[in-house]
Amino acid sequence: MRKITILLCLTVSFYCFSQNKEVLYNFTPQPQSLLLNPGADVKYKWFVGVPLLSGISANVGSTGFDAYSLFANDGVDFTTKVKNVLASTSRNDYVTANQQLEIFTAGFRVGGEESKSYVSFGMYQEFDSFIYIPKDLAILSLYGNKDYIGKSFDLGDLSAKAEVLSVFHVGFNKQLNEKLILGIRGKIYSSIFNATSTHNSGYFYTAQGSNLIYNQVIKSNLQLNTSGGAKYLDENYEGDLATDLRDDIPKKAFLGGNLGLGLDLGLTYYPEKNIQITASLVDIGFISHTKDVVDYTFKGDYTFKGVLTNFNQDGTVDNAYQDFKDAIPFDTIYNKFKTQRPLKFYSSFQYSFEEERQTECNCETDEDSWYRSAVGAQFFAMSTPRAPMMALTAYYRRRLLQGLQMKATYTIDSYSYSNVGLGLTTKIGVVNFYAMADNLLAYRDVSKANALTFQIGFNIISGGSSK
């Protein structure tokens, strides 16, 4: 049981995702860049994503350790590896998860060929997760409390959330003048499943009294809120899981789940023709969980005095364990709750150079001139239950050939100081294909990587973006 607990607390970390899409952000040849900044400077006449293939993305990462630390075939005992990982991590190390699959997407100019207004819309499925490493609980599970007399184990280390949802969105983008473009995107969230446990508190404390008597104090304020999975969590559930999920997920995805509202805001500003500043706020929103809600609580206070130091069911004496269960009951309640979407902030500064005239390339753009190359910097921040997650990126963009553009990035974040990424987008006729990945240096041995990312997709695009 102890090994299983540690695996749940730690090894799940490697199979999780982060939400920063530094290669895609402001890579405006791609329509998907509008999802990161509704005010992006795009030049398409119209675009249509290939259903289910226009946007497929997944990132995998963890702070504090990698898969090699736990599973290397090096002759080191697994328990020793776990102890080493615990020693190298803190309660502020975390793992996050974000996966997206575009179901459909499209966009078009409104108001005629010369219009500077643009509408885009679509639907995507998303998986979000955030887990802090519960270090104190992992230590207690691995070592017990015998060697930690006088230490207060913080139950608030337990902080995690996960959600599967679908998002319907409509965005409007307008160029107000030669310098400023503004954008807004409205969203309707339909939560398929949610599990949130982020406001926990309490402690477990053992002190040595007189005559070898130990005082153990537990103060617990733990709660797990769930929605969308009540019937599957019921201990009396006897249905066919695969069949029921196949029936339930489409219904909840198409506005049959717990609903919420969201908003994205963005802008692009040109203080000079070749200098660009962008900023966006993504997922200013909430979801109200009122359907299929089940909450689990573990709340109460308990004090035990005796010779027992390893507090577990098998090692208790007399009626101590029953007294503990009576004092801190495991209850099930059915209260509605709300969750905030993880708020993301992007910004960038870009300097473009190697200006060329439109007649030199016969490009599909409505501009008189365009720039072959650009360099810039980006900043990313995302809200979390504790401190914001942040990243800083430097990048270089270049139009390699007609219909072929690239973006190379170098990112410093909590996962790595050597994150090199690359994105390529090509357009042959009206068919667009793109591929992006970061942490390319880690592909030499992915087991030692703290983060890996990829994103691919196909679109049909009329017109193009030159910036």
Coordinates of N, CA, C and O in Angstrom, one line a residue, residues 36-152:
L36 N -4.7 31.6 -28.8 CA -3.8 32.2 -27.8 C -3.9 33.7 -27.7 O -3.5 34.3 -26.7
N37 N -4.3 34.3 -28.8 CA -4.4 35.8 -28.8 C -5.5 36.1 -29.8 O -5.3 36.1 -31.0
P38 N -6.7 36.4 -29.3 CA -7.8 36.8 -30.3 C -7.5 38.1 -31.0 O -8.2 38.4 -32.0
G39 N -6.5 38.9 -30.6 CA -6.2 40.1 -31.3 C -4.9 39.9 -32.1 O -4.2 40.9 -32.5
A40 N -4.6 38.7 -32.6 CA -3.4 38.4 -33.4 C -3.6 39.1 -34.8 O -4.7 39.2 -35.3
D41 N -2.5 39.4 -35.4 CA -2.5 40.1 -36.7 C -2.5 39.0 -37.8 O -1.5 38.5 -38.2
V42 N -3.7 38.6 -38.2 CA -3.8 37.5 -39.2 C -4.3 38.2 -40.5 O -5.0 39.2 -40.5
K43 N -3.9 37.6 -41.7 CA -4.3 38.1 -43.0 C -5.0 37.1 -43.8 O -5.1 37.3 -45.0
Y44 N -5.6 36.1 -43.3 CA -6.4 35.2 -44.1 C -7.7 35.8 -44.6 O -8.3 36.6 -43.9
K45 N -8.1 35.4 -45.8 CA -9.4 35.7 -46.2 C -10.4 34.8 -45.5 O -11.5 35.3 -45.0
W46 N -10.1 33.5 -45.4 CA -10.9 32.6 -44.6 C -10.1 31.3 -44.4 O -9.1 31.1 -45.1
F47 N -10.5 30.6 -43.4 CA -9.8 29.3 -43.2 C -10.9 28.3 -42.6 O -11.9 28.7 -42.0
V48 N -10.6 27.0 -42.9 CA -11.4 25.9 -42.3 C -10.5 24.8 -41.8 O -9.6 24.4 -42.6
G49 N -10.6 24.4 -40.6 CA -9.8 23.4 -40.1 C -10.3 22.0 -40.5 O -11.5 21.8 -40.6
V50 N -9.4 21.1 -40.8 CA -9.8 19.7 -41.1 C -10.4 19.1 -39.8 O -9.7 19.0 -38.8
P51 N -11.7 18.7 -39.8 CA -12.3 18.2 -38.6 C -11.5 17.1 -37.9 O -11.0 16.2 -38.6
L52 N -11.2 17.3 -36.6 CA -10.5 16.4 -35.7 C -9.0 16.3 -36.0 O -8.2 15.7 -35.3
L53 N -8.5 17.0 -37.1 CA -7.1 17.0 -37.4 C -6.5 18.4 -37.5 O -5.3 18.5 -37.8
S54 N -7.3 19.4 -37.2 CA -6.7 20.8 -37.4 C -5.8 21.2 -36.2 O -4.9 22.0 -36.4
G55 N -6.1 20.6 -35.1 CA -5.2 20.9 -33.9 C -5.1 19.8 -32.9 O -6.1 19.5 -32.2
I56 N -4.0 19.1 -32.9 CA -3.7 18.0 -31.9 C -2.5 18.4 -31.2 O -1.4 18.5 -31.8
S57 N -2.6 18.5 -29.9 CA -1.4 19.0 -29.1 C -1.4 18.2 -27.8 O -2.4 17.8 -27.2
A58 N -0.1 17.9 -27.3 CA 0.1 17.3 -26.1 C 1.5 17.7 -25.6 O 2.4 17.8 -26.4
N59 N 1.6 18.0 -24.3 CA 2.8 18.4 -23.7 C 3.0 17.4 -22.4 O 2.0 17.1 -21.8
V60 N 4.2 17.0 -22.2 CA 4.4 16.2 -21.0 C 5.6 16.7 -20.2 O 6.6 17.1 -20.8
G61 N 5.4 16.8 -18.9 CA 6.5 17.4 -18.1 C 6.3 17.2 -16.6 O 5.2 16.9 -16.1
S62 N 7.4 17.4 -15.9 CA 7.4 17.4 -14.4 C 8.6 18.2 -13.9 O 9.6 18.3 -14.5
T63 N 8.4 18.9 -12.8 CA 9.5 19.6 -12.1 C 10.0 18.7 -11.0 O 9.3 18.0 -10.4
G64 N 11.3 18.8 -10.7 CA 11.9 18.1 -9.6 C 12.5 16.8 -9.9 O 13.5 16.3 -9.3
F65 N 12.0 16.0 -10.9 CA 12.5 14.7 -11.3 C 12.0 14.3 -12.6 O 11.2 15.0 -13.2
D66 N 12.6 13.3 -13.2 CA 12.2 12.7 -14.5 C 12.0 11.2 -14.3 O 12.2 10.6 -13.3
A67 N 11.5 10.6 -15.4 CA 11.2 9.2 -15.4 C 12.5 8.3 -15.1 O 12.4 7.3 -14.5
Y68 N 13.6 8.8 -15.6 CA 14.8 8.0 -15.4 C 15.2 7.9 -14.0 O 15.7 6.9 -13.5
S69 N 14.8 8.9 -13.2 CA 15.1 8.9 -11.7 C 14.5 7.7 -11.0 O 15.0 7.2 -10.0
L70 N 13.3 7.3 -11.5 CA 12.6 6.2 -10.9 C 12.7 4.9 -11.6 O 12.7 3.8 -10.9
F71 N 12.9 4.9 -12.9 CA 12.7 3.6 -13.6 C 14.0 3.2 -14.3 O 14.0 2.3 -15.1
A72 N 15.1 3.9 -14.1 CA 16.4 3.5 -14.8 C 16.8 2.1 -14.3 O 16.7 1.7 -13.2
N73 N 17.2 1.3 -15.3 CA 17.7 -0.1 -15.1 C 19.2 0.0 -14.7 O 20.1 -0.4 -15.4
D74 N 19.4 0.5 -13.5 CA 20.8 0.7 -13.0 C 21.1 -0.1 -11.8 O 22.2 0.1 -11.1
G75 N 20.3 -1.0 -11.4 CA 20.6 -1.8 -10.2 C 20.2 -1.2 -8.9 O 20.4 -1.9 -7.8
V76 N 19.8 0.0 -8.9 CA 19.4 0.7 -7.6 C 18.0 0.3 -7.2 O 17.1 0.2 -8.0
D77 N 17.8 0.0 -5.9 CA 16.5 -0.5 -5.4 C 15.5 0.6 -5.6 O 15.8 1.8 -5.5
F78 N 14.2 0.2 -6.0 CA 13.2 1.2 -6.3 C 12.9 2.1 -5.1 O 12.7 3.3 -5.2
T79 N 12.9 1.5 -3.9 CA 12.6 2.3 -2.7 C 13.7 3.4 -2.5 O 13.4 4.5 -2.1
T80 N 14.9 3.1 -2.8 CA 16.0 4.0 -2.7 C 15.8 5.2 -3.7 O 16.0 6.3 -3.4
K81 N 15.4 4.8 -4.9 CA 15.1 5.8 -5.9 C 14.0 6.8 -5.5 O 14.1 8.0 -5.7
V82 N 12.9 6.2 -4.9 CA 11.8 7.0 -4.4 C 12.3 8.0 -3.3 O 12.0 9.2 -3.3
K83 N 13.2 7.5 -2.4 CA 13.7 8.3 -1.4 C 14.5 9.5 -2.0 O 14.5 10.6 -1.5
N84 N 15.3 9.2 -3.0 CA 16.1 10.2 -3.6 C 15.3 11.2 -4.3 O 15.6 12.4 -4.3
V85 N 14.2 10.8 -4.9 CA 13.3 11.8 -5.6 C 12.6 12.7 -4.5 O 12.5 13.9 -4.7
L86 N 12.2 12.1 -3.4 CA 11.6 12.9 -2.3 C 12.6 13.9 -1.8 O 12.2 15.0 -1.5
A87 N 13.8 13.5 -1.7 CA 14.9 14.4 -1.2 C 15.1 15.6 -2.1 O 15.5 16.7 -1.7
S88 N 14.9 15.4 -3.4 CA 15.2 16.4 -4.4 C 14.0 17.3 -4.8 O 14.1 18.2 -5.5
T89 N 12.8 17.0 -4.3 CA 11.6 17.8 -4.6 C 11.1 18.5 -3.3 O 11.5 18.2 -2.2
S90 N 10.3 19.5 -3.6 CA 9.7 20.3 -2.5 C 8.2 20.3 -2.7 O 7.7 19.9 -3.7
R91 N 7.5 20.8 -1.7 CA 6.0 20.9 -1.8 C 5.6 21.9 -3.0 O 4.4 21.9 -3.4
N92 N 6.5 22.7 -3.4 CA 6.2 23.6 -4.5 C 6.5 23.1 -5.9 O 6.3 23.7 -6.9
D93 N 7.1 21.9 -6.0 CA 7.2 21.2 -7.3 C 5.8 20.7 -7.7 O 5.0 20.4 -6.9
Y94 N 5.6 20.7 -9.0 CA 4.3 20.4 -9.5 C 4.3 19.7 -10.8 O 5.4 19.7 -11.5
V95 N 3.2 19.2 -11.2 CA 3.0 18.6 -12.5 C 1.6 19.2 -13.0 O 0.7 19.4 -12.2
T96 N 1.6 19.5 -14.3 CA 0.4 20.0 -14.9 C 0.0 19.2 -16.1 O 0.8 18.5 -16.6
A97 N -1.2 19.3 -16.5 CA -1.7 18.6 -17.7 C -2.6 19.5 -18.5 O -3.5 20.1 -18.0
N98 N -2.3 19.5 -19.8 CA -3.2 20.1 -20.8 C -3.1 19.5 -22.1 O -2.0 19.4 -22.7
Q99 N -4.2 18.9 -22.6 CA -4.2 18.3 -23.9 C -5.4 18.9 -24.6 O -6.5 19.2 -24.0
Q100 N -5.3 19.2 -25.9 CA -6.4 19.7 -26.7 C -6.5 19.0 -28.0 O -5.6 18.6 -28.6
L101 N -7.8 18.9 -28.4 CA -8.1 18.3 -29.7 C -9.2 19.2 -30.3 O -10.3 19.3 -29.8
E102 N -8.9 19.8 -31.4 CA -9.9 20.6 -32.1 C -10.9 19.7 -32.8 O -10.5 18.9 -33.6
I103 N -12.2 19.9 -32.5 CA -13.3 19.2 -33.2 C -13.6 19.8 -34.5 O -13.6 19.1 -35.6
F104 N -13.7 21.1 -34.5 CA -13.9 21.9 -35.8 C -13.5 23.3 -35.5 O -13.6 23.8 -34.4
T105 N -13.1 24.0 -36.6 CA -12.8 25.4 -36.4 C -12.8 26.1 -37.8 O -12.6 25.4 -38.8
A106 N -13.2 27.4 -37.8 CA -13.2 28.1 -39.1 C -13.2 29.6 -38.8 O -13.4 30.1 -37.6
G107 N -12.9 30.4 -39.8 CA -12.9 31.9 -39.7 C -13.0 32.5 -41.0 O -12.6 31.9 -42.0
F108 N -13.4 33.8 -41.0 CA -13.5 34.5 -42.3 C -13.6 36.0 -42.0 O -14.0 36.5 -40.9
R109 N -13.3 36.8 -43.0 CA -13.5 38.2 -42.9 C -14.9 38.6 -43.0 O -15.7 37.9 -43.7
V110 N -15.3 39.6 -42.4 CA -16.7 40.1 -42.5 C -16.7 41.5 -43.0 O -15.9 42.3 -42.6
G111 N -17.6 41.8 -44.0 CA -17.6 43.2 -44.5 C -17.0 43.4 -45.8 O -16.7 44.5 -46.2
G112 N -16.6 42.3 -46.5 CA -16.0 42.5 -47.8 C -14.5 42.3 -47.9 O -13.9 42.2 -46.8
E113 N -14.0 42.4 -49.1 CA -12.5 42.1 -49.3 C -11.6 43.1 -48.6 O -10.6 42.7 -48.1
E114 N -12.1 44.3 -48.5 CA -11.2 45.3 -47.8 C -11.5 45.5 -46.3 O -10.9 46.3 -45.7
S115 N -12.3 44.6 -45.8 CA -12.7 44.7 -44.4 C -11.5 44.4 -43.5 O -10.7 43.5 -43.8
K116 N -11.4 45.0 -42.4 CA -10.4 44.8 -41.4 C -11.0 44.0 -40.2 O -10.4 44.0 -39.1
S117 N -12.1 43.4 -40.3 CA -12.8 42.7 -39.3 C -12.8 41.2 -39.6 O -12.9 40.8 -40.7
Y118 N -12.7 40.4 -38.5 CA -12.5 39.0 -38.7 C -13.3 38.2 -37.7 O -13.2 38.6 -36.5
V119 N -14.0 37.1 -38.0 CA -14.7 36.3 -37.1 C -14.1 34.9 -37.2 O -13.8 34.4 -38.3
S120 N -13.9 34.3 -36.0 CA -13.5 32.9 -36.0 C -14.3 32.1 -35.0 O -14.8 32.8 -34.0
F121 N -14.5 30.9 -35.1 CA -15.3 30.1 -34.2 C -14.9 28.6 -34.3 O -14.1 28.2 -35.2
G122 N -15.4 27.8 -33.3 CA -15.0 26.4 -33.3 C -15.4 25.7 -32.0 O -16.1 26.3 -31.1
M123 N -14.9 24.5 -31.9 CA -15.1 23.7 -30.7 C -13.9 22.8 -30.5 O -13.3 22.3 -31.5
Y124 N -13.4 22.7 -29.3 CA -12.3 21.8 -29.0 C -12.6 21.1 -27.7 O -13.3 21.6 -26.8
Q125 N -12.0 20.0 -27.5 CA -12.0 19.2 -26.3 C -10.7 19.4 -25.6 O -9.6 19.6 -26.2
E126 N -10.7 19.5 -24.2 CA -9.5 19.9 -23.5 C -9.5 19.0 -22.2 O -10.5 18.7 -21.6
F127 N -8.3 18.7 -21.8 CA -8.0 18.0 -20.6 C -7.0 18.9 -19.8 O -6.0 19.3 -20.3
D128 N -7.4 19.3 -18.5 CA -6.6 20.1 -17.7 C -6.3 19.4 -16.4 O -7.2 18.7 -15.8
S129 N -5.1 19.5 -15.9 CA -4.8 18.9 -14.6 C -3.6 19.7 -14.0 O -2.7 20.2 -14.7
F130 N -3.7 19.8 -12.6 CA -2.6 20.4 -11.9 C -2.4 19.7 -10.6 O -3.4 19.5 -9.8
I131 N -1.2 19.2 -10.3 CA -0.9 18.4 -9.1 C 0.4 18.9 -8.4 O 1.4 18.9 -9.1
Y132 N 0.3 19.4 -7.2 CA 1.5 19.7 -6.4 C 2.0 18.4 -5.8 O 1.2 17.5 -5.4
I133 N 3.3 18.3 -5.7 CA 3.9 17.1 -5.0 C 3.5 17.2 -3.6 O 4.0 18.1 -2.9
P134 N 2.8 16.2 -3.0 CA 2.4 16.2 -1.6 C 3.5 15.7 -0.7 O 3.5 14.5 -0.2
K135 N 4.6 16.4 -0.6 CA 5.8 15.9 0.0 C 5.7 15.4 1.4 O 6.1 14.3 1.7
D136 N 5.0 16.1 2.3 CA 4.9 15.6 3.6 C 4.1 14.3 3.7 O 4.4 13.4 4.5
L137 N 3.0 14.2 2.9 CA 2.2 13.0 2.9 C 3.0 11.8 2.4 O 2.9 10.7 2.8
A138 N 3.8 12.1 1.3 CA 4.7 11.1 0.8 C 5.7 10.6 1.8 O 6.0 9.4 1.9
I139 N 6.3 11.5 2.5 CA 7.3 11.1 3.5 C 6.6 10.3 4.6 O 7.1 9.2 5.1
L140 N 5.4 10.7 5.1 CA 4.7 10.0 6.1 C 4.3 8.6 5.6 O 4.4 7.6 6.4
S141 N 3.9 8.5 4.3 CA 3.6 7.2 3.8 C 4.8 6.3 3.6 O 4.7 5.0 3.9
L142 N 5.9 6.8 3.3 CA 7.1 6.0 3.0 C 7.9 5.7 4.3 O 8.3 4.5 4.5
Y143 N 8.0 6.6 5.2 CA 8.9 6.4 6.4 C 8.1 6.2 7.6 O 8.6 5.7 8.6
G144 N 6.8 6.6 7.7 CA 6.0 6.6 8.9 C 6.5 7.8 9.8 O 7.3 8.6 9.3
N145 N 6.0 7.8 11.0 CA 6.3 9.0 11.8 C 7.3 8.7 12.9 O 7.7 9.5 13.7
K146 N 7.8 7.4 13.0 CA 8.7 7.0 14.1 C 9.9 7.9 14.2 O 10.4 8.2 15.3
D147 N 10.5 8.2 13.1 CA 11.7 9.0 13.1 C 11.5 10.5 12.9 O 12.4 11.3 12.6
Y148 N 10.2 10.9 13.0 CA 9.9 12.3 12.8 C 9.1 12.8 14.0 O 8.1 13.6 13.9
I149 N 9.5 12.4 15.2 CA 8.9 12.9 16.4 C 9.1 14.4 16.5 O 10.2 14.9 16.4
G150 N 8.1 15.2 16.7 CA 8.2 16.6 16.8 C 7.9 17.3 15.4 O 7.9 18.6 15.4
K151 N 7.8 16.6 14.4 CA 7.6 17.2 13.1 C 6.1 17.3 12.8 O 5.3 16.4 13.0
S152 N 5.6 18.4 12.3 CA 4.3 18.6 11.9 C 4.1 18.4 10.4 O 4.7 19.1 9.6

